[in-house]
């Protein structure tokens, strides 16, 4: 049918060709450390990036924000790419990835909910979902190209500007975390409203969670097509759920996203970039389950001991009895890598404390991740606004030094 429309055939084959031409994420990169580490490989040092690295602790970001509203920054490709590159420029040679400047809440916006960013209060939904019938207010079908094309534009422009210096990470929020915002109407202490949904309307909650997961899948696939070279799913509020509720209301949707993104890309013959999952606060009880959720990398917060996480991955991949059911091989067939996990508050404590805590995080004899590869250094959550940018430099330099020392020296300690 469509091929009868003049010019359509050409357009279709063009789109097809463009998709076919989609590169492997590491192609053209001057620094592919993070891609190799994400695939479980040994690296000459641990690659490093920082959650929320483009943000309020940077004076250059605050300067842009004086002139422009938060979501304007997200929607304007020039501004979003500029902000994305700010930390790469400032910490030249010290950061091994950029993350596209945007927010997890662009997905609820795309679904039809209004979200404002209130100064010093954070996100606010003027009309949150109060009960299941409110779901009818959401768009039935979300066209991600139409609603979120501005993110894809920002990714394309940022890739151009980065010119292969470091890879670009795309991201989305996890279904449970997004549902929590959509129902609470903003940040929350106890998540009473969102949890009321889970306990009072479990089936409707699952429907909503799956709907969000499907949009996240389309959104992540679109980001890869636009040039994202790794993807991270942020489940910032995973730790608010009991172990059993996490396995009922969060984990299945994290799995769904990983497998659907892999399927969708493979159908289009597009190589799947490494997938990272960050389920904050849930790993104390569910690390083996998250390790086998279909991601290449599991992000850890600071409540998990690095050496213990290493053991969980090791044991499950060599058929150890402790976690026999957990296969630590992801779908790409390599051992799951780990990311994390310095307490962001360490960055307030001065150079000596930063050096000491980096040593603890990385040296195996101190309980750290060690030098066995398959490790991406990060904080255990986002960097906070009050951090001195100079402290970040001290931190990054310490990571380079210590991780270079331990790298490959599996039994150095
Ligand atoms: C929960 C969450 C949100 N957003 C995000 C999460 C998950 C990560 C996490 O748990 O920290 C993710 C996010 N938000 C932002 C990014 C950009 C890329 C990056 O540098 O990491 C990313 C990856 C920019 C932002 N998103 C926001 C800012 C600051 C807003 C401002 O400039 O006023 C930035 C730079 C606003 C935002 N957006 C959100 C909140 C709660 C807030 C307000 C408080 C805060 O800053 O943390 C929702």
Short mmCIF file of C-alpha atoms and ligand atoms in Angstrom, two decimals:
data_model
loop_
_atom_site.label_atom_id
_atom_site.label_comp_id
_atom_site.label_asym_id
_atom_site.label_seq_id
_atom_site.Cartn_x
_atom_site.Cartn_y
_atom_site.Cartn_z
CA UNK A 1 0.00 0.00 0.00
CA UNK A 2 2.44 2.58 1.23
CA UNK A 3 4.87 1.88 -1.61
CA UNK A 4 2.27 3.32 -4.00
CA UNK A 5 2.71 6.75 -2.48
CA UNK A 6 5.22 8.64 -4.63
CA UNK A 7 8.60 8.87 -2.97
CA UNK A 8 7.58 6.51 -0.16
CA UNK A 9 9.54 3.55 -1.45
CA UNK A 10 12.65 5.64 -1.53
CA UNK A 11 11.98 6.93 1.97
CA UNK A 12 11.41 3.41 3.27
CA UNK A 13 14.59 2.03 1.80
CA UNK A 14 16.45 5.07 3.08
CA UNK A 15 15.19 4.53 6.64
CA UNK A 16 15.97 0.85 6.35
CA UNK A 17 19.46 1.59 5.10
CA UNK A 18 20.05 4.11 7.86
CA UNK A 19 19.01 1.57 10.49
CA UNK A 20 21.19 -1.07 8.89
CA UNK A 21 24.08 1.31 9.00
CA UNK A 22 23.68 1.78 12.75
CA UNK A 23 27.13 1.24 14.14
CA UNK A 24 28.44 -0.88 16.92
CA UNK A 25 28.61 1.41 19.94
CA UNK A 26 32.43 1.44 20.08
CA UNK A 27 32.91 2.39 16.43
CA UNK A 28 34.85 5.62 15.94
CA UNK A 29 35.54 6.05 19.63
CA UNK A 30 38.85 7.39 20.87
CA UNK A 31 38.05 6.04 24.34
CA UNK A 32 36.03 2.82 24.53
CA UNK A 33 37.07 1.79 28.07
CA UNK A 34 33.52 1.85 29.43
CA UNK A 35 32.15 -0.27 26.58
CA UNK A 36 34.84 -2.89 27.16
CA UNK A 37 34.34 -2.89 30.93
CA UNK A 38 30.56 -3.14 30.44
CA UNK A 39 31.17 -6.29 28.42
CA UNK A 40 33.01 -7.78 31.36
CA UNK A 41 36.46 -7.30 29.88
CA UNK A 42 39.71 -6.46 31.58
CA UNK A 43 40.64 -2.79 31.18
CA UNK A 44 43.90 -0.95 31.84
CA UNK A 45 42.07 1.08 34.49
CA UNK A 46 38.47 1.38 35.62
CA UNK A 47 36.42 3.69 33.39
CA UNK A 48 34.65 6.36 35.37
CA UNK A 49 31.54 8.52 35.09
CA UNK A 50 29.28 10.16 37.68
CA UNK A 51 25.52 9.88 37.98
CA UNK A 52 24.09 13.40 37.57
CA UNK A 53 27.49 14.64 36.40
CA UNK A 54 25.82 17.42 34.39
CA UNK A 55 24.10 19.26 37.19
CA UNK A 56 23.80 21.86 39.85
CA UNK A 57 27.22 21.41 41.50
CA UNK A 58 28.72 22.91 38.31
CA UNK A 59 28.74 26.75 38.19
CA UNK A 60 28.60 26.60 34.39
CA UNK A 61 25.34 24.60 34.63
CA UNK A 62 23.84 27.05 37.13
CA UNK A 63 24.72 29.87 34.77
CA UNK A 64 22.75 28.26 31.93
CA UNK A 65 19.85 27.65 34.33
CA UNK A 66 19.75 31.35 35.30
CA UNK A 67 18.73 32.04 31.72
CA UNK A 68 16.56 29.01 30.91
CA UNK A 69 13.86 26.93 32.53
CA UNK A 70 14.78 23.28 33.29
CA UNK A 71 12.60 21.60 30.66
CA UNK A 72 13.59 24.22 28.08
CA UNK A 73 17.16 23.03 28.61
CA UNK A 74 15.98 19.46 27.98
CA UNK A 75 14.02 20.38 24.84
CA UNK A 76 16.62 22.58 23.17
CA UNK A 77 19.24 20.37 21.50
CA UNK A 78 21.85 23.11 21.57
CA UNK A 79 21.41 23.73 25.33
CA UNK A 80 21.07 20.05 26.24
CA UNK A 81 24.21 19.12 24.30
CA UNK A 82 26.11 22.05 25.78
CA UNK A 83 25.19 20.99 29.35
CA UNK A 84 26.03 17.35 28.56
CA UNK A 85 29.51 18.34 27.51
CA UNK A 86 30.22 20.74 30.40
CA UNK A 87 31.65 18.07 32.75
CA UNK A 88 33.59 16.42 29.90
CA UNK A 89 35.25 19.74 29.17
CA UNK A 90 35.93 20.62 32.80
CA UNK A 91 37.34 17.19 33.70
CA UNK A 92 39.14 16.71 30.43
CA UNK A 93 40.62 13.22 30.17
CA UNK A 94 39.20 12.16 33.55
CA UNK A 95 35.62 11.16 32.61
CA UNK A 96 35.11 8.17 30.34
CA UNK A 97 31.49 8.81 29.33
CA UNK A 98 28.96 11.59 28.89
CA UNK A 99 25.29 11.17 29.81
CA UNK A 100 22.72 13.03 27.78
CA UNK A 101 21.19 15.95 29.67
CA UNK A 102 17.50 15.21 30.16
CA UNK A 103 15.33 13.82 32.94
CA UNK A 104 13.50 10.60 33.73
CA UNK A 105 10.26 12.63 33.95
CA UNK A 106 10.14 13.33 30.22
CA UNK A 107 8.39 9.94 29.89
CA UNK A 108 5.39 10.87 32.10
CA UNK A 109 5.25 14.13 30.11
CA UNK A 110 5.18 12.14 26.87
CA UNK A 111 2.32 10.08 28.32
CA UNK A 112 0.33 13.28 28.77
CA UNK A 113 1.01 14.37 32.37
CA UNK A 114 2.15 17.87 33.09
CA UNK A 115 5.38 18.15 35.10
CA UNK A 116 6.98 21.34 36.41
CA UNK A 117 10.40 21.72 38.00
CA UNK A 118 9.95 24.00 41.01
CA UNK A 119 13.00 25.92 42.17
CA UNK A 120 14.45 24.27 45.31
CA UNK A 121 11.45 21.87 45.53
CA UNK A 122 12.07 19.62 42.53
CA UNK A 123 9.49 17.98 40.28
CA UNK A 124 5.79 18.72 40.69
CA UNK A 125 2.81 17.15 38.89
CA UNK A 126 -0.18 19.53 39.12
CA UNK A 127 -2.60 16.68 38.29
CA UNK A 128 -1.15 13.33 39.42
CA UNK A 129 -2.89 9.96 38.98
CA UNK A 130 -5.16 9.67 42.02
CA UNK A 131 -6.98 6.47 41.18
CA UNK A 132 -6.96 3.94 38.34
CA UNK A 133 -9.62 5.72 36.28
CA UNK A 134 -7.16 8.62 35.97
CA UNK A 135 -5.07 6.43 33.68
CA UNK A 136 -7.69 7.29 31.04
CA UNK A 137 -6.21 10.78 31.03
CA UNK A 138 -2.95 9.37 29.62
CA UNK A 139 -2.31 9.13 25.89
CA UNK A 140 -3.51 5.75 24.59
CA UNK A 141 -0.57 5.39 22.30
CA UNK A 142 2.63 7.35 22.68
CA UNK A 143 4.52 8.19 19.52
CA UNK A 144 8.04 8.59 20.94
CA UNK A 145 9.36 10.22 17.77
CA UNK A 146 6.71 12.91 18.11
CA UNK A 147 6.76 13.37 21.89
CA UNK A 148 10.43 12.72 22.64
CA UNK A 149 12.10 13.47 19.31
CA UNK A 150 13.79 16.42 21.02
CA UNK A 151 15.84 13.95 23.11
CA UNK A 152 16.89 12.13 19.94
CA UNK A 153 17.89 15.46 18.38
CA UNK A 154 19.96 16.32 21.46
CA UNK A 155 21.68 12.92 21.28
CA UNK A 156 22.50 13.36 17.59
CA UNK A 157 23.93 16.82 18.14
CA UNK A 158 25.89 15.76 21.23
CA UNK A 159 27.43 12.81 19.35
CA UNK A 160 28.56 15.23 16.69
CA UNK A 161 30.08 17.60 19.23
CA UNK A 162 31.77 14.81 21.20
CA UNK A 163 33.39 13.59 18.00
CA UNK A 164 34.24 10.20 19.53
CA UNK A 165 36.07 11.61 22.54
CA UNK A 166 33.95 9.51 24.95
CA UNK A 167 30.77 7.45 24.50
CA UNK A 168 27.33 8.93 25.16
CA UNK A 169 24.97 7.26 27.63
CA UNK A 170 21.20 7.39 27.08
CA UNK A 171 18.75 6.64 29.89
CA UNK A 172 15.22 6.36 31.20
CA UNK A 173 13.51 5.91 34.55
CA UNK A 174 12.31 2.47 35.60
CA UNK A 175 8.55 1.82 35.56
CA UNK A 176 8.16 1.64 39.35
CA UNK A 177 10.11 4.88 39.93
CA UNK A 178 8.11 6.67 37.23
CA UNK A 179 4.80 5.33 38.52
CA UNK A 180 5.77 6.53 42.00
CA UNK A 181 6.22 10.09 40.67
CA UNK A 182 3.04 9.94 38.59
CA UNK A 183 0.94 8.91 41.57
CA UNK A 184 2.68 10.89 44.34
CA UNK A 185 2.81 14.03 42.18
CA UNK A 186 6.44 14.65 43.10
CA UNK A 187 9.11 13.48 45.51
CA UNK A 188 7.89 11.74 48.64
CA UNK A 189 9.10 10.46 52.00
CA UNK A 190 6.93 7.43 52.58
CA UNK A 191 5.40 6.84 49.12
CA UNK A 192 2.04 6.21 50.77
CA UNK A 193 0.00 7.11 47.70
CA UNK A 194 2.01 5.04 45.24
CA UNK A 195 2.13 2.09 47.62
CA UNK A 196 -1.60 2.36 48.23
CA UNK A 197 -1.98 1.74 44.49
CA UNK A 198 0.21 -1.38 44.67
CA UNK A 199 -1.74 -2.86 47.58
CA UNK A 200 -5.24 -1.68 46.72
CA UNK A 201 -5.13 -1.93 42.93
CA UNK A 202 -2.39 -4.50 42.15
CA UNK A 203 -3.75 -5.46 38.72
CA UNK A 204 -4.27 -1.88 37.58
CA UNK A 205 -0.78 -1.07 38.91
CA UNK A 206 0.72 -3.88 36.84
CA UNK A 207 -1.10 -2.64 33.75
CA UNK A 208 0.24 0.85 34.28
CA UNK A 209 3.77 -0.46 34.95
CA UNK A 210 3.72 -2.50 31.73
CA UNK A 211 2.44 0.50 29.79
CA UNK A 212 5.32 2.59 31.12
CA UNK A 213 7.79 -0.24 30.37
CA UNK A 214 6.63 -0.38 26.74
CA UNK A 215 7.13 3.35 26.28
CA UNK A 216 10.54 3.17 27.97
CA UNK A 217 11.47 0.42 25.50
CA UNK A 218 10.50 2.53 22.47
CA UNK A 219 12.26 5.51 24.01
CA UNK A 220 15.52 3.60 24.61
CA UNK A 221 15.43 2.08 21.12
CA UNK A 222 14.98 5.59 19.71
CA UNK A 223 17.95 6.78 21.74
CA UNK A 224 20.14 4.01 20.32
CA UNK A 225 19.01 4.87 16.79
CA UNK A 226 19.94 8.49 17.49
CA UNK A 227 23.41 7.45 18.69
CA UNK A 228 23.35 6.48 22.39
CA UNK A 229 26.25 4.07 23.01
CA UNK A 230 25.18 2.70 26.42
CA UNK A 231 21.83 2.82 28.18
CA UNK A 232 21.03 3.08 31.88
CA UNK A 233 17.66 2.43 33.56
CA UNK A 234 17.31 4.33 36.85
CA UNK A 235 15.13 2.65 39.49
CA UNK A 236 15.85 5.28 42.12
CA UNK A 237 12.97 4.23 44.40
CA UNK A 238 13.44 0.45 44.18
CA UNK A 239 14.58 0.42 47.81
CA UNK A 240 11.20 1.68 49.01
CA UNK A 241 9.66 -1.72 48.27
CA UNK A 242 9.83 -4.90 50.34
CA UNK A 243 11.79 -7.76 48.72
CA UNK A 244 8.59 -9.44 47.60
CA UNK A 245 7.03 -6.21 46.29
CA UNK A 246 10.25 -5.38 44.45
CA UNK A 247 10.05 -8.78 42.74
CA UNK A 248 6.37 -8.24 41.91
CA UNK A 249 6.19 -4.57 40.94
CA UNK A 250 9.65 -3.60 39.81
CA UNK A 251 11.84 -6.47 38.65
CA UNK A 252 9.49 -7.93 35.99
CA UNK A 253 9.35 -4.53 34.28
CA UNK A 254 13.12 -4.05 34.44
CA UNK A 255 13.38 -7.46 32.76
CA UNK A 256 10.74 -6.57 30.23
CA UNK A 257 12.66 -3.44 29.19
CA UNK A 258 15.99 -5.28 28.77
CA UNK A 259 14.54 -8.12 26.72
CA UNK A 260 12.27 -5.92 24.59
CA UNK A 261 15.07 -3.46 23.82
CA UNK A 262 17.31 -6.37 22.76
CA UNK A 263 14.54 -7.88 20.63
CA UNK A 264 13.54 -4.61 19.00
CA UNK A 265 17.13 -3.76 18.07
CA UNK A 266 17.94 -7.24 16.84
CA UNK A 267 14.85 -7.26 14.58
CA UNK A 268 16.19 -4.11 12.98
CA UNK A 269 19.77 -5.53 12.80
CA UNK A 270 20.98 -2.77 15.12
CA UNK A 271 23.71 -3.83 17.56
CA UNK A 272 22.53 -3.55 21.17
CA UNK A 273 24.74 -1.29 23.27
CA UNK A 274 25.56 -2.31 26.86
CA UNK A 275 22.57 -2.04 29.19
CA UNK A 276 23.02 -0.85 32.80
CA UNK A 277 20.45 -1.25 35.56
CA UNK A 278 20.53 0.80 38.75
CA UNK A 279 18.00 -0.43 41.31
CA UNK A 280 18.91 1.71 44.28
CA UNK A 281 18.37 0.14 47.66
CA UNK A 282 17.14 -3.23 46.37
CA UNK A 283 20.43 -5.08 46.07
CA UNK A 284 20.80 -5.95 49.74
CA UNK A 285 17.94 -8.41 49.19
CA UNK A 286 17.82 -8.98 45.43
CA UNK A 287 21.32 -8.73 43.95
CA UNK A 288 21.29 -12.28 42.47
CA UNK A 289 17.91 -11.61 40.84
CA UNK A 290 19.00 -8.25 39.43
CA UNK A 291 22.23 -9.82 38.14
CA UNK A 292 20.13 -12.16 36.00
CA UNK A 293 17.59 -9.55 34.84
CA UNK A 294 19.12 -9.31 31.35
CA UNK A 295 21.46 -6.33 31.77
CA UNK A 296 25.19 -6.16 31.02
CA UNK A 297 26.00 -4.05 34.06
CA UNK A 298 24.48 -3.85 37.54
CA UNK A 299 24.89 -0.49 39.29
CA UNK A 300 25.40 -0.68 43.04
CA UNK A 301 24.65 1.84 45.74
CA UNK A 302 27.00 2.19 48.72
CA UNK A 303 25.06 -0.22 50.94
CA UNK A 304 26.51 -3.17 49.01
CA UNK A 305 30.05 -4.32 49.76
CA UNK A 306 31.97 -4.43 46.44
CA UNK A 307 33.77 -7.71 47.26
CA UNK A 308 30.44 -9.32 48.13
CA UNK A 309 28.89 -8.20 44.83
CA UNK A 310 31.92 -9.59 42.99
CA UNK A 311 31.39 -12.92 44.76
CA UNK A 312 27.73 -13.03 43.82
CA UNK A 313 28.60 -12.55 40.14
CA UNK A 314 31.51 -15.05 40.35
CA UNK A 315 29.53 -17.70 42.21
CA UNK A 316 26.58 -17.54 39.93
CA UNK A 317 28.68 -17.73 36.77
CA UNK A 318 30.74 -20.71 37.94
CA UNK A 319 27.73 -22.65 39.18
CA UNK A 320 28.38 -21.96 42.85
CA UNK A 321 25.83 -23.40 45.21
CA UNK A 322 25.00 -20.16 46.99
CA UNK A 323 23.34 -18.59 43.97
CA UNK A 324 22.84 -21.61 41.80
CA UNK A 325 19.67 -20.33 40.23
CA UNK A 326 21.25 -17.06 39.16
CA UNK A 327 23.05 -17.07 35.86
CA UNK A 328 25.46 -14.15 35.82
CA UNK A 329 25.87 -14.46 32.09
CA UNK A 330 23.76 -11.84 30.40
CA UNK A 331 22.08 -12.31 27.06
CA UNK A 332 25.14 -11.10 25.23
CA UNK A 333 26.95 -14.07 26.76
CA UNK A 334 29.49 -12.37 28.97
CA UNK A 335 29.83 -12.10 32.70
CA UNK A 336 27.76 -9.30 34.22
CA UNK A 337 29.85 -6.23 35.07
CA UNK A 338 29.46 -4.03 38.12
CA UNK A 339 29.23 -0.27 38.52
CA UNK A 340 29.51 1.93 41.60
CA UNK A 341 29.51 2.68 44.44
CA UNK A 342 31.09 5.47 46.48
CA UNK A 343 28.80 7.22 48.94
CA UNK A 344 28.35 10.66 47.29
CA UNK A 345 28.74 12.30 50.73
CA UNK A 346 32.44 11.33 50.72
CA UNK A 347 32.96 14.19 48.27
CA UNK A 348 32.23 16.65 51.10
CA UNK A 349 34.85 15.22 53.44
CA UNK A 350 38.13 16.59 52.07
CA UNK A 351 40.98 15.17 50.01
CA UNK A 352 42.29 12.74 52.58
CA UNK A 353 38.91 11.08 53.09
CA UNK A 354 38.30 10.96 49.32
CA UNK A 355 41.63 9.21 48.70
CA UNK A 356 41.02 6.78 51.57
CA UNK A 357 37.50 5.87 50.47
CA UNK A 358 38.55 5.42 46.83
CA UNK A 359 41.26 3.01 48.04
CA UNK A 360 38.59 1.08 49.98
CA UNK A 361 36.26 0.99 47.00
CA UNK A 362 38.89 -0.30 44.56
CA UNK A 363 41.53 -2.38 46.39
CA UNK A 364 40.44 -5.98 46.81
CA UNK A 365 42.34 -6.36 50.08
CA UNK A 366 40.22 -3.53 51.50
CA UNK A 367 36.96 -5.13 50.38
CA UNK A 368 36.89 -3.26 47.08
CA UNK A 369 36.14 -4.24 43.48
CA UNK A 370 39.77 -5.21 42.72
CA UNK A 371 41.50 -5.28 39.38
CA UNK A 372 39.71 -8.09 37.61
CA UNK A 373 38.03 -5.96 34.92
CA UNK A 374 34.30 -5.78 34.30
CA UNK A 375 34.14 -2.77 36.59
CA UNK A 376 32.89 0.80 35.97
CA UNK A 377 33.60 3.31 38.67
CA UNK A 378 30.73 5.58 39.75
CA UNK A 379 29.14 7.03 42.85
CA UNK A 380 26.46 4.97 44.58
CA UNK A 381 23.86 7.61 43.61
CA UNK A 382 23.79 11.03 41.94
CA UNK A 383 26.28 13.73 42.86
CA UNK A 384 24.64 16.31 45.14
CA UNK A 385 24.42 20.06 44.41
CA UNK A 386 26.70 21.24 47.25
CA UNK A 387 29.83 19.36 46.13
CA UNK A 388 32.91 21.43 45.28
CA UNK A 389 33.87 20.74 41.64
CA UNK A 390 37.52 20.65 42.74
CA UNK A 391 36.73 17.73 45.07
CA UNK A 392 35.40 15.88 42.04
CA UNK A 393 38.75 16.34 40.32
CA UNK A 394 40.57 14.90 43.35
CA UNK A 395 38.16 11.96 43.31
CA UNK A 396 38.58 11.26 39.59
CA UNK A 397 42.36 11.47 39.78
CA UNK A 398 42.39 9.07 42.74
CA UNK A 399 40.24 6.61 40.78
CA UNK A 400 42.62 6.75 37.81
CA UNK A 401 45.68 6.25 40.00
CA UNK A 402 44.36 3.42 42.20
CA UNK A 403 42.55 1.52 39.49
CA UNK A 404 45.57 1.66 37.19
CA UNK A 405 47.67 0.22 40.02
CA UNK A 406 45.36 -2.71 40.70
CA UNK A 407 44.30 -3.43 37.14
CA UNK A 408 45.15 -6.92 35.97
CA UNK A 409 46.87 -7.69 39.27
CA UNK A 410 44.21 -10.13 40.42
CA UNK A 411 46.24 -11.39 43.34
CA UNK A 412 48.18 -8.22 44.06
CA UNK A 413 46.65 -8.17 47.48
C1 LIG B 1 14.83 10.52 40.41
C2 LIG B 1 15.44 11.16 39.18
C3 LIG B 1 15.00 12.37 38.58
N1 LIG B 1 15.82 12.60 37.49
C4 LIG B 1 16.74 11.60 37.37
C5 LIG B 1 16.49 10.66 38.41
C6 LIG B 1 17.21 9.36 38.58
C7 LIG B 1 18.55 9.50 39.17
C8 LIG B 1 18.55 9.79 40.65
O1 LIG B 1 17.91 9.05 41.39
O2 LIG B 1 19.26 10.73 41.03
C9 LIG B 1 17.76 11.40 36.35
C10 LIG B 1 18.45 12.58 35.81
N2 LIG B 1 18.18 13.89 35.98
C11 LIG B 1 19.07 14.66 35.30
C12 LIG B 1 19.91 13.78 34.56
C13 LIG B 1 20.88 14.31 33.52
C14 LIG B 1 22.10 13.67 33.23
C15 LIG B 1 23.09 13.56 34.35
O3 LIG B 1 23.92 14.48 34.50
O4 LIG B 1 23.10 12.53 35.00
C16 LIG B 1 19.55 12.47 34.91
C17 LIG B 1 20.17 11.16 34.47
C18 LIG B 1 19.16 16.12 35.25
C19 LIG B 1 18.53 16.91 36.33
N3 LIG B 1 17.29 16.72 36.87
C20 LIG B 1 17.04 17.70 37.79
C21 LIG B 1 18.15 18.59 37.84
C22 LIG B 1 18.26 19.86 38.70
C23 LIG B 1 17.17 20.78 38.36
C24 LIG B 1 17.53 22.22 38.33
O5 LIG B 1 18.44 22.60 37.60
O6 LIG B 1 16.80 22.95 38.99
C25 LIG B 1 19.09 18.09 36.93
C26 LIG B 1 20.41 18.69 36.58
C27 LIG B 1 15.79 17.86 38.55
C28 LIG B 1 15.22 16.65 39.16
N4 LIG B 1 14.80 15.53 38.47
C29 LIG B 1 14.37 14.60 39.38
C30 LIG B 1 14.45 15.16 40.67
C31 LIG B 1 14.08 14.47 41.95
C32 LIG B 1 14.97 16.47 40.53
C33 LIG B 1 15.16 17.54 41.59
C34 LIG B 1 16.22 17.33 42.53
C35 LIG B 1 17.57 16.99 41.96
O7 LIG B 1 18.25 17.83 41.36
O8 LIG B 1 17.98 15.83 42.15
C36 LIG B 1 13.88 13.25 39.00
#
